[in-house]
XYZ file of C-alpha atoms in Angstrom:
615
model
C -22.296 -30.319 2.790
C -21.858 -30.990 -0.563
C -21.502 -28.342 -3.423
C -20.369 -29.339 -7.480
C -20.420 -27.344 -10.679
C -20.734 -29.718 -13.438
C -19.545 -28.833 -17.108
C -20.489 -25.298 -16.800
C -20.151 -23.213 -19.950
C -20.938 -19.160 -20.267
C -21.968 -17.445 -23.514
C -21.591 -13.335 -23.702
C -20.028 -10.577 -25.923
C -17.151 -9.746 -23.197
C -14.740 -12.459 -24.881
C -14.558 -13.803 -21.634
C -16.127 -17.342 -20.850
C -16.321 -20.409 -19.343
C -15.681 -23.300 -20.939
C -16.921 -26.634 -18.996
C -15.732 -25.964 -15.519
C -16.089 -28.750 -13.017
C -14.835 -28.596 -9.529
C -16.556 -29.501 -6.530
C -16.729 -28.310 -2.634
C -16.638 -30.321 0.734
C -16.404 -28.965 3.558
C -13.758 -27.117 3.337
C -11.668 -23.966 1.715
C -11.527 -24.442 -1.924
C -9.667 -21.671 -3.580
C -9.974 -20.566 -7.101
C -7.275 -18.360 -8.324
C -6.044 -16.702 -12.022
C -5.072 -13.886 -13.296
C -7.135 -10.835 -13.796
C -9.503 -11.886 -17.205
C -9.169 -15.566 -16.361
C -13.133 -15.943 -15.436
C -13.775 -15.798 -11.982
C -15.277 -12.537 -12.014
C -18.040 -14.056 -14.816
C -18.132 -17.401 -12.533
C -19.233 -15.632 -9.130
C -21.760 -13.081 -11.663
C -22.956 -16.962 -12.566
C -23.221 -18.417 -8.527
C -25.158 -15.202 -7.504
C -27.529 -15.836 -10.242
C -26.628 -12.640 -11.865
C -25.737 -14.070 -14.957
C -27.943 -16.550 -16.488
C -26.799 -17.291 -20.044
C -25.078 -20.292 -18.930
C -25.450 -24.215 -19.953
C -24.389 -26.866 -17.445
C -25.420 -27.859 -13.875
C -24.948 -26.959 -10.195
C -25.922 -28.804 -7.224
C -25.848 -28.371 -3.485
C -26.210 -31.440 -1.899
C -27.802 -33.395 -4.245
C -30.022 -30.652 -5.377
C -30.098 -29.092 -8.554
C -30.126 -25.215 -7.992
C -29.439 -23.697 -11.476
C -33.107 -21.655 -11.222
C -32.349 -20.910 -7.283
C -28.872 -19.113 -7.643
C -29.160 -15.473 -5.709
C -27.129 -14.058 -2.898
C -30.156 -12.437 -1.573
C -32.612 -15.071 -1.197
C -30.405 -18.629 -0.372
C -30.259 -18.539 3.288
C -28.147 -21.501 2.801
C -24.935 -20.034 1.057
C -24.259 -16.153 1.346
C -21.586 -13.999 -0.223
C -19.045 -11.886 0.484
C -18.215 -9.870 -2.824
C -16.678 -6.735 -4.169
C -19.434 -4.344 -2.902
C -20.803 -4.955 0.042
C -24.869 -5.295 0.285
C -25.571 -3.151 3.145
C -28.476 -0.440 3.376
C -26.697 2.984 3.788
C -29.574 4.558 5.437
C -29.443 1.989 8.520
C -27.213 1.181 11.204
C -24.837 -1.054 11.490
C -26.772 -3.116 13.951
C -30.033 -2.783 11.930
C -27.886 -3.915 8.612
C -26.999 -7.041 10.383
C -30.192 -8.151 12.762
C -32.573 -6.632 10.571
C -32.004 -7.055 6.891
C -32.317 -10.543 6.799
C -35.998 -10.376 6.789
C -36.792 -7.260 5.458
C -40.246 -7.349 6.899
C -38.737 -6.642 9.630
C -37.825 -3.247 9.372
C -41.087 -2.109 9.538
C -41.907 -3.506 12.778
C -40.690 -2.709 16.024
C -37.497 -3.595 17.290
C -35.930 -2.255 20.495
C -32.560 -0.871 19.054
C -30.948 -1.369 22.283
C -31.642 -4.875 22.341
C -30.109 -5.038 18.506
C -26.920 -2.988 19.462
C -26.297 -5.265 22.702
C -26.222 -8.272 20.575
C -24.106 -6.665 17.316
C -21.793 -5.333 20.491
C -21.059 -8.969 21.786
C -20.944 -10.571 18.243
C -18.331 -7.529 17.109
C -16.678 -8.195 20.596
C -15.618 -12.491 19.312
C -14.800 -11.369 16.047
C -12.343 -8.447 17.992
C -14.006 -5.881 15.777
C -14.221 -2.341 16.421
C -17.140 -0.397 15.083
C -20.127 1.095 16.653
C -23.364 -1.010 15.664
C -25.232 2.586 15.722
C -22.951 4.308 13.500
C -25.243 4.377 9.843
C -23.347 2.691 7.245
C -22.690 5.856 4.860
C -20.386 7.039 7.301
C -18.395 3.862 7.157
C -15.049 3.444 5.224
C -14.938 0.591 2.182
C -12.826 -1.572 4.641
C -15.397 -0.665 8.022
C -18.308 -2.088 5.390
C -16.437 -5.170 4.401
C -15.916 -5.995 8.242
C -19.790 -5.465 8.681
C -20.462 -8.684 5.737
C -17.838 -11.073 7.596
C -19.641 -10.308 10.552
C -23.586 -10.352 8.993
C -21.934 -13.895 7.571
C -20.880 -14.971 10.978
C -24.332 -13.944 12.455
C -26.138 -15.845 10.308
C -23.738 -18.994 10.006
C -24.732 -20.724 6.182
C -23.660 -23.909 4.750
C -21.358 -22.612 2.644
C -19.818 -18.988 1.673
C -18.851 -17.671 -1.795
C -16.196 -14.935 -1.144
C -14.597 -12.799 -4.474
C -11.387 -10.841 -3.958
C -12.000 -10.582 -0.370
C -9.091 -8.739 0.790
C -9.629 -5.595 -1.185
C -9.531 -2.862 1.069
C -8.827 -4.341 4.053
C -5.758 -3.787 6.732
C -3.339 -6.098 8.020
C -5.330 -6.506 11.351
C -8.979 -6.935 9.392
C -7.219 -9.631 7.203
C -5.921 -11.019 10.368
C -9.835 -11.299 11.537
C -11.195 -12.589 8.501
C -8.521 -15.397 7.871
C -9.755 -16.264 11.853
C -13.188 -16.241 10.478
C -12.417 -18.446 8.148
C -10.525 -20.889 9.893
C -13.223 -20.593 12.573
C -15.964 -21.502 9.598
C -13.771 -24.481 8.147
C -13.672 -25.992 11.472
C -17.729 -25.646 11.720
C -18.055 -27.809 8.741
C -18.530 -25.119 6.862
C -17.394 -24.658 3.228
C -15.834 -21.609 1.466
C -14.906 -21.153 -1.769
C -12.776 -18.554 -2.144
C -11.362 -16.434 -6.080
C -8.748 -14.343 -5.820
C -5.971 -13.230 -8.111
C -3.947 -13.227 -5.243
C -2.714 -16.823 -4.524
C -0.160 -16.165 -1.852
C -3.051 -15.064 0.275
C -4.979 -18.582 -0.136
C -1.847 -20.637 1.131
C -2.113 -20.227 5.063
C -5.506 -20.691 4.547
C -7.041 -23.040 1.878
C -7.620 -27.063 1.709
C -7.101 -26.965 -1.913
C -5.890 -24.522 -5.365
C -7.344 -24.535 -8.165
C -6.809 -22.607 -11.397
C -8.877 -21.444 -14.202
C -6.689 -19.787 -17.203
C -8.541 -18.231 -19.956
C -11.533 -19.328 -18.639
C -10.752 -23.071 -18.212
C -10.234 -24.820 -15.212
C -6.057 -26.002 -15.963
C -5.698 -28.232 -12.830
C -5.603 -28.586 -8.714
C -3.662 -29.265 -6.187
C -3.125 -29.545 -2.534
C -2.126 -26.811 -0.705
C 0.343 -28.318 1.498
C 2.004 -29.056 -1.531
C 1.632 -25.527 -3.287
C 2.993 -24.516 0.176
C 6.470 -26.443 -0.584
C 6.465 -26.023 -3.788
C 4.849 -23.338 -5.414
C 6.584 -23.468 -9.169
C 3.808 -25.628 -10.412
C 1.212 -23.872 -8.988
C 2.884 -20.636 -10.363
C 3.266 -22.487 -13.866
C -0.859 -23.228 -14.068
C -1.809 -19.807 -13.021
C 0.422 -18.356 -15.654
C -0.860 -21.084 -18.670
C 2.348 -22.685 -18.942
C 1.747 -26.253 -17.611
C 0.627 -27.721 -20.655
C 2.111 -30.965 -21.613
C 4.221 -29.269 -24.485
C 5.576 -26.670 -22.025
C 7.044 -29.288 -19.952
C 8.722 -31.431 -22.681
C 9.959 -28.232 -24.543
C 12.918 -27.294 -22.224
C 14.093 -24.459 -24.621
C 11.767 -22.379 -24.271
C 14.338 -20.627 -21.474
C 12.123 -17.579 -21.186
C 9.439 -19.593 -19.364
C 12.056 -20.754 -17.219
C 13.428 -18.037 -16.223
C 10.265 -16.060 -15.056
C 8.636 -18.848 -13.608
C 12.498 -18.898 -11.515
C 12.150 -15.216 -11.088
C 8.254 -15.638 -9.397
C 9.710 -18.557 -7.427
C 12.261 -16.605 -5.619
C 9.977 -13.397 -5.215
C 8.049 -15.816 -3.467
C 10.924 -16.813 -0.920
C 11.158 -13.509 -0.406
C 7.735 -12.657 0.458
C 7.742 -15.618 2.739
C 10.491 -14.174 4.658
C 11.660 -11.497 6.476
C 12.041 -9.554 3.385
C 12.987 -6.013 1.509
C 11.402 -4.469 -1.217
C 14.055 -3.854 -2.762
C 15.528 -7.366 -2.919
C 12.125 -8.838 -4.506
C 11.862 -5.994 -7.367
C 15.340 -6.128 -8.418
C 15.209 -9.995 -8.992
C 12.197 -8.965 -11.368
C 13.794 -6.163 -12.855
C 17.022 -8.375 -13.718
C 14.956 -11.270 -14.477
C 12.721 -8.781 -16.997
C 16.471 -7.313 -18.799
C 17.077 -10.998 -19.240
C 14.215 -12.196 -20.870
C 13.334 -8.828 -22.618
C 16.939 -8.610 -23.587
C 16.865 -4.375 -22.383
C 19.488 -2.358 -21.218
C 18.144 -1.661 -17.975
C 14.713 -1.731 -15.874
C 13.320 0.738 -13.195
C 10.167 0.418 -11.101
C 8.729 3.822 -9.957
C 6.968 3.964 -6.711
C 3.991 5.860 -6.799
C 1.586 8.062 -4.642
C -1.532 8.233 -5.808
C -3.015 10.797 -3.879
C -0.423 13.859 -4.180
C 0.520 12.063 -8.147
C 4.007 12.082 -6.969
C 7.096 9.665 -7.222
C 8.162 8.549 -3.801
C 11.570 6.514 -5.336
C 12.666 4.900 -7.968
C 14.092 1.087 -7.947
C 16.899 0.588 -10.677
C 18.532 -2.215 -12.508
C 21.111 -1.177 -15.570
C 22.810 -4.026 -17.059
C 25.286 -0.559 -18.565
C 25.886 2.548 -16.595
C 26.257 4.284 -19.738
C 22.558 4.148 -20.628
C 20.103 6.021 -18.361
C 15.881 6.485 -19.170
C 14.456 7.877 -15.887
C 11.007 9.633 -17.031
C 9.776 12.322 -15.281
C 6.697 13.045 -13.037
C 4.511 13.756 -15.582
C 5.097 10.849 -18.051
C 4.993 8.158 -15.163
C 1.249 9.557 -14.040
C -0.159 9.578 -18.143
C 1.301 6.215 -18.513
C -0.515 4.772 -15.328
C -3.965 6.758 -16.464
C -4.112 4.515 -19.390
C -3.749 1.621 -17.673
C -2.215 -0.303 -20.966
C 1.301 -0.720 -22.421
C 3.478 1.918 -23.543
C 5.719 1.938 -26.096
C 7.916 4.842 -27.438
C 11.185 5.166 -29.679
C 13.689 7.740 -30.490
C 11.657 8.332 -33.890
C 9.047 10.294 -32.369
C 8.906 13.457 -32.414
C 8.362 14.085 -28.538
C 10.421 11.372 -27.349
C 12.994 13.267 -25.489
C 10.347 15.307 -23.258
C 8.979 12.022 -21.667
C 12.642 11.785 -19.418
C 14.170 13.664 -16.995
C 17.462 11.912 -17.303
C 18.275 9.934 -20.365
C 21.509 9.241 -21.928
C 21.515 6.615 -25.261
C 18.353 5.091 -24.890
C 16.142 4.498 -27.928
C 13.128 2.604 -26.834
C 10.566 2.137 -23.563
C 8.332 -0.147 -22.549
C 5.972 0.443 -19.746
C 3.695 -1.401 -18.059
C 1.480 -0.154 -14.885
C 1.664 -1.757 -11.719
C -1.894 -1.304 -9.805
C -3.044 -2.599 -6.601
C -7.092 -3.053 -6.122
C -7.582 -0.544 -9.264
C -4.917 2.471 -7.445
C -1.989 3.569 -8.873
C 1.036 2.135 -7.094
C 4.401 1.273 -9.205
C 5.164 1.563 -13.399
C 7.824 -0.935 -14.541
C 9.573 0.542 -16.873
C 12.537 -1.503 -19.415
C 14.686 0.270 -22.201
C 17.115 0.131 -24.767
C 19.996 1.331 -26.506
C 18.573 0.675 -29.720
C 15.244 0.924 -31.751
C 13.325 -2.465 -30.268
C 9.917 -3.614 -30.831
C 8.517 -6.192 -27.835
C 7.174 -9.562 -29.082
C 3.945 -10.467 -27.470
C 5.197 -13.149 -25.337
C 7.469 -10.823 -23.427
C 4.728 -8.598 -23.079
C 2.967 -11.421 -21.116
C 6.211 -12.034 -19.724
C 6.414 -8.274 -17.896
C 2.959 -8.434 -17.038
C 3.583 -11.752 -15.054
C 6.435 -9.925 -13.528
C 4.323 -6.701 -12.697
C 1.805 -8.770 -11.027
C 4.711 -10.246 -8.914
C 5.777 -7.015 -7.924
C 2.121 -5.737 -7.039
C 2.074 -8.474 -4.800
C 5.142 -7.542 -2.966
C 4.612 -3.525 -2.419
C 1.367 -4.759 -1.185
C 2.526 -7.161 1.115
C 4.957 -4.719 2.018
C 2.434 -2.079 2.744
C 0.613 -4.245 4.685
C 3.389 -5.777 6.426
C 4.758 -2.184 7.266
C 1.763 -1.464 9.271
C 1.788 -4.790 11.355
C 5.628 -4.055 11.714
C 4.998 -0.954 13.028
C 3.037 -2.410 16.018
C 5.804 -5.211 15.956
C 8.954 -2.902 16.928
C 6.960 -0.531 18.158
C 8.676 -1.032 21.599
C 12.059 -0.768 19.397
C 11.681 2.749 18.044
C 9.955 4.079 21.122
C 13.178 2.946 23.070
C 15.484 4.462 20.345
C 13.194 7.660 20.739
C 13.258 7.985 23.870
C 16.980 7.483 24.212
C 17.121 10.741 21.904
C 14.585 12.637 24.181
C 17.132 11.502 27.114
C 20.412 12.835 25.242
C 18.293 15.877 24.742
C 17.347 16.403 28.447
C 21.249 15.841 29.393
C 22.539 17.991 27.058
C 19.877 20.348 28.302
C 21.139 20.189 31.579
C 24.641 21.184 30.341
C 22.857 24.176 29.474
C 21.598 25.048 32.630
C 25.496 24.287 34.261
C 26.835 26.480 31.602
C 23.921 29.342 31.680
C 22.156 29.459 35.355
C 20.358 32.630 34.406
C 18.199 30.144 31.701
C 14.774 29.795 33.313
C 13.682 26.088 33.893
C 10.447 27.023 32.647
C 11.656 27.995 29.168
C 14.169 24.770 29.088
C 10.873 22.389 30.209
C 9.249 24.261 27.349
C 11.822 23.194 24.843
C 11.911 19.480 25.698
C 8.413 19.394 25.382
C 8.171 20.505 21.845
C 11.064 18.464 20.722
C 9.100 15.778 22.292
C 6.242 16.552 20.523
C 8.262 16.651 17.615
C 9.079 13.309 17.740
C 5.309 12.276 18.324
C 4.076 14.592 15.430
C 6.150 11.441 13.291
C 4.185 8.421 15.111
C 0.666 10.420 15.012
C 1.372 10.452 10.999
C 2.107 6.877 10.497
C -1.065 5.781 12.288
C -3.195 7.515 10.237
C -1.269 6.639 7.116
C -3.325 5.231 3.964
C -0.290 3.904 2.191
C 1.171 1.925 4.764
C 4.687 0.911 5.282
C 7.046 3.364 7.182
C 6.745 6.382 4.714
C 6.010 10.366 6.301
C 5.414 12.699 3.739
C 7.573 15.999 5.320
C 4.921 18.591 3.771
C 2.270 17.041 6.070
C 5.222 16.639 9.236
C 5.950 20.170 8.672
C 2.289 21.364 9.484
C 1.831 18.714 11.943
C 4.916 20.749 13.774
C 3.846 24.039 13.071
C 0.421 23.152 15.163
C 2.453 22.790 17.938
C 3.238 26.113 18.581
C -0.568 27.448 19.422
C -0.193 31.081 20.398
C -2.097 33.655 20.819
C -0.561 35.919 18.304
C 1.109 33.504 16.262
C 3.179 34.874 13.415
C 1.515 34.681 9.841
C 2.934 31.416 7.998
C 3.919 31.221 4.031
C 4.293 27.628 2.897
C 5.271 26.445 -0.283
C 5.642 22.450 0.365
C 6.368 20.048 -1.785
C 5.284 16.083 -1.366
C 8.744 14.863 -0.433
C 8.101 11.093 1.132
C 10.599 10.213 3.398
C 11.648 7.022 5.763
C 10.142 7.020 9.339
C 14.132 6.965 10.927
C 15.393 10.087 8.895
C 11.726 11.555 9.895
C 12.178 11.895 13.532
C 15.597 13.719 12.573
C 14.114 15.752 10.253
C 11.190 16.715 12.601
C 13.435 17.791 15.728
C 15.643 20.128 12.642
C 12.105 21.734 11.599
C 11.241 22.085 15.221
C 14.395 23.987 15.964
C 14.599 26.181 13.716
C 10.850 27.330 14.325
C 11.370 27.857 17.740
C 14.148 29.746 17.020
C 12.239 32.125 15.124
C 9.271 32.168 17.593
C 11.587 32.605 20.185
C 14.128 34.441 19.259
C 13.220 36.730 15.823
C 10.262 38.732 16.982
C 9.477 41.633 20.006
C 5.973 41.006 19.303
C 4.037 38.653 16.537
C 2.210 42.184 15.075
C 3.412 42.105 10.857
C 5.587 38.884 11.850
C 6.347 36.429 8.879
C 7.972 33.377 8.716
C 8.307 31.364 5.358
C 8.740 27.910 5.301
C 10.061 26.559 1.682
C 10.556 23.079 1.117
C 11.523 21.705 -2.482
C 12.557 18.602 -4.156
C 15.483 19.507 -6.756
C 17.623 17.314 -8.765
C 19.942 15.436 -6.241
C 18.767 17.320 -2.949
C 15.937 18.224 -1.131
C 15.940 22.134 -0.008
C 14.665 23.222 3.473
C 14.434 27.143 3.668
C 13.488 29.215 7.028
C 12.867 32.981 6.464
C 11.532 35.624 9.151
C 11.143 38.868 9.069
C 12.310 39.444 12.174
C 15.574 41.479 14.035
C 17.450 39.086 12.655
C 20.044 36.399 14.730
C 23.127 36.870 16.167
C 26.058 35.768 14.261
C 26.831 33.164 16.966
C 23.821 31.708 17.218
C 24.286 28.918 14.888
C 28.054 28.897 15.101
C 28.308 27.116 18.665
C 30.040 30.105 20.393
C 26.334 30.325 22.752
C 25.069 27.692 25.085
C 22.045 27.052 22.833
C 21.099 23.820 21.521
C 21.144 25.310 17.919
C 24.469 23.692 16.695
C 23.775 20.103 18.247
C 20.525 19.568 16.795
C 20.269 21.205 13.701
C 23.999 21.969 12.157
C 25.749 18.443 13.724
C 22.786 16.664 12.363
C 22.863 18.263 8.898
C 26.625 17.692 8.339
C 26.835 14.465 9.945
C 24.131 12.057 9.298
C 22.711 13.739 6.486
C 25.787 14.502 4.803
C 24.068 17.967 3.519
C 25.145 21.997 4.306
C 23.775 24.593 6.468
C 23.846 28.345 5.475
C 23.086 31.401 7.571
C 21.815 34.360 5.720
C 21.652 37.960 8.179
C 19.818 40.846 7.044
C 17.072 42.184 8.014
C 15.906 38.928 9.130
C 17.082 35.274 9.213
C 17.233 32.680 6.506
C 18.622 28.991 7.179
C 18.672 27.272 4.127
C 19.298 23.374 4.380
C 20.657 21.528 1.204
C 20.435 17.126 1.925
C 21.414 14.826 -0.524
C 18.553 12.785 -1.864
C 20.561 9.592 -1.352
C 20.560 10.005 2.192
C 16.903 10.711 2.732
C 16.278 7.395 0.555
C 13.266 5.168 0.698
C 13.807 1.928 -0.958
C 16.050 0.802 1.962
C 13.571 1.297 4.475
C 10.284 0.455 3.231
């Protein structure tokens, strides 16, 4: 198989075009990477025969095919592209047997024979999706899946995939970089665009890059593989031969160093931290700022999860506050603000000396996910070469949260075994300490004390059941949604009317399952131990995100608990599980408020419930 694009140029009013691309495909994965506005997008609109305001030629063996360019109709070479071309109305089965030939679908076909045969084709691509659920009920990354596997079906010459990753999990990148290796080894060809060139290393023959629409140069992947700087250099435009002799341009230098080492890192067993604060120092270097944070977003609740800093001075602080991060991301551009506006002040929560920001939004397959953010001491205006500069840098921290994220769900399955042993060595101190109990306190039923390792149990699971149906990945809980997930556990009859006010406070899976059995306790406490009966019972559940702590409040309405309850003077577990672990591994305080009911009101430092360690 043989497949060439010879001198192709594009004409349109986007400002993006091609300007004679040649490159050719042989059996084999060819990858075309750039940055985002580089050209691919307008190349693959030109292969599907989308756009046809193009001069230039492109063959496939030996033929010319300019007039015969459409991902419908060439049996020969399919697609795999941003939006998947599925029917919604059909099955999965009928999308893939059927649609083909869309005559077809007006004739009859046993669906039982169709589902057998998507079952066994879903079954060697380790798939798992019902060939009779319809397609509108499928997620983006469930639709994706369905192409590779219509592709596989079907078995072309040669397969154009754009951005092919978008949406997908660890595990479904796992099966389509199998596919693809599986396709290479066919004979087949793939030519594969991305932004994302650390994804094409493990997988492609040869890189190569286009830059502002032109195609800048190739090379071989095992040597992009040991050597990435060059390869880093093209996609960024700064290969040129006057680039190379001009050794003082040291800004270059040092961001091309900074992407270099990022990409140890994300070869490696790595941290997130460690790869954004080589950008953030590399981006105070080059930018000549005071200091640089990256905020760590959730889109979904519009909340900051952490914050990453770098200060070259810890006299000068700039954190901004919820609101400002979220506007700045909405407009998807640069930011740029100074001490002589007006409103400058309101953008920060914290700020001490600094007289300029820069911004620039991090976003991962169009979603919100980090803002860098650099400042200064003084009124600054940004050239625009450091402007490309931080968005080079922004892109290599995209990369990394993303691997991360991704990682952090394949990681979870990798010490799975780790955590469930460190788990259930917690659910066996329990159950001992439990049995003290029963030494100390024969008149305790067994029934009741089964009852209470159960729900701390289920405690502890509440955590796991949240991670697997995480959409951000990585080993995050959000304790609003823990806190209900524990409240469902106590299904009764009568249960006692609930008041929440929750914030979104994202915490590490390991202080989680400590935080879960503290929650647990004190709820059981009060189901327990407040009420003679649930008629008019209350129990309020606050749980806020201050300055420099995170507040945990308990409140019934009940008879209220004895002064020793929480003091250790009983046999209950109350002062091993909730005040032991407040003082000692959380470093917070514990406070006991009698009246006419109970309040516990939990103060932890934010620094010990910190993310950035353990993502």
């Amino acid at each position: 198989m043989n497949f060439s694009v010879k001198n192709l140029c594009t004409f349109n009013k986007t400002g993006i075009n091609l300007n004679n691309l040649n490159f050719s495909l042989n059996s084999e994965v060819h990858a075309l990477v750039g940055e985002r506005g580089a050209g691919k997008k307008v190349l693959v609109d030109v292969l599907a025969g989308w756009n046809k305001k193009f001069s230039g030629n492109i063959y496939f063996n030996g033929n010319l095919i300019n007039k015969r360019l459409s991902s419908r109709n060439n049996s020969l070479i399919m697609f795999l592209l941003n939006e998947p071309f599925l029917a919604n109305n059909l099955s999965v089965a009928e999308n893939i047997f059927l649609m083909k030939n869309t005559k077809r679908i007006f004739e009859f076909v046993k669906k039982s024979t169709i589902n057998y045969l998507c079952k066994q084709l879903f079954d060697d691509l380790n798939l798992e999706i019902n060939p009779k659920e319809y397609v509108k009920n499928l997620t983006m990354e469930e639709k994706r899946m369905v192409e590779v596997a219509k592709i596989y079906y079907y078995n072309p010459e040669m397969i154009i995939m754009y951005e092919p990753t978008v949406y997908l999990s660890s595990k479904s990148k796992g099966i389509l970089y199998d596919f693809i290796m599986n396709m290479k080894d066919n004979g087949k060809s793939i030519l594969y665009l991305t932004s994302l060139w650390e994804e094409v290393l493990p997988v492609s023959d040869r890189i190569s890059v286009i830059y502002d629409g032109n195609m800048v140069g190739t090379i071989e992947s095992v040597e992009a593989r040991k050597n990435p700087e060059r390869l880093i250099r093209l996609i960024l435009g700064w290969d040129s031969k006057e680039d190379i002799k001009n050794k003082e341009n040291m800004a270059n230098e040092e961001v091309v160093r900074a992407m270099f080492k990022a990409s140890e890192y994300l070869t490696s067993n790595y941290e997130i931290k460690d790869v954004i604060e080589v950008l953030e120092s590399t981006s105070c270097k080059i930018m000549d700022a005071e200091g640089c944070y990256v905020y760590l977003l959730n889109e979904e609740s519009q909340r900051i999860i952490d914050i990453i800093k770098y200060r070259t001075r810890d006299d000068v602080e700039a954190e901004l506050n919820n609101e400002t991060v979220f506007n700045i991301m909405k407009k998807n551009d640069f930011f740029y603000s100074n001490s002589e506006e007006t409103n400058f002040e309101g953008y920060f929560s914290r700020s001490d000396k600094t007289k300029t920001i820069i911004c620039y939004p991090v976003l991962i397959r169009s979603h919100y996910t980090a803002l860098i953010e650099v400042f200064y001491d003084e009124l600054y205006k940004q050239t625009s070469e450091q402007s490309m500069y931080l968005s080079a840098l922004s892109r290599q921290a995209a990369v990394a949260i993303d691997n991360t994220r991704l990682m952090g769900r394949s990681a979870l399955l990798q010490e799975s075994h780790h955590r469930i042993k460190n788990n259930l060595q917690t659910i066996i101190s329990i159950i001992k300490m439990q049995q003290h109990q029963i030494k100390n306190s024969p008149q305790v039923s067994t029934k009741q004390i089964i009852e209470d390792v159960i729900s701390r149990i289920k405690s502890i699971a509440a955590v796991h059941d949240l991670l697997s149906k995480s959409e951000v990945g990585g080993s995050i809980i959000n304790l609003k949604l823990l806190i209900k997930e524990i409240i469902d556990i106590y299904v009764h009859r009568e249960k006692p009317q609930m008041d929440l006010h929750l914030d979104d406070i994202f915490i590490p899976y390991n202080k989680a399952t400590t935080i879960g059995l503290i929650i647990n306790e004190l709820i059981n406490n009060c189901m327990k131990h407040a009420f003679e009966s649930f008629c008019d019972a209350l129990i309020k559940i606050d749980c806020e995100e201050l300055k420099d702590n995170v507040s945990i409040k308990i409140e019934d309405n009940g008879r209220g608990i004895s002064e020793d309850f929480y003091s250790g003077n009983t046999n209950k577990l109350g002062l091993p599980l909730v005040n032991s672990i407040v003082k000692n591994e959380f470093h917070g305080t514990l406070k006991i408020i009698r009246n006419e009911g109970t309040v516990v009101n939990i103060l932890i430092p934010k620094e010990a419930l910190s993310i950035s360690d353990d993502l």
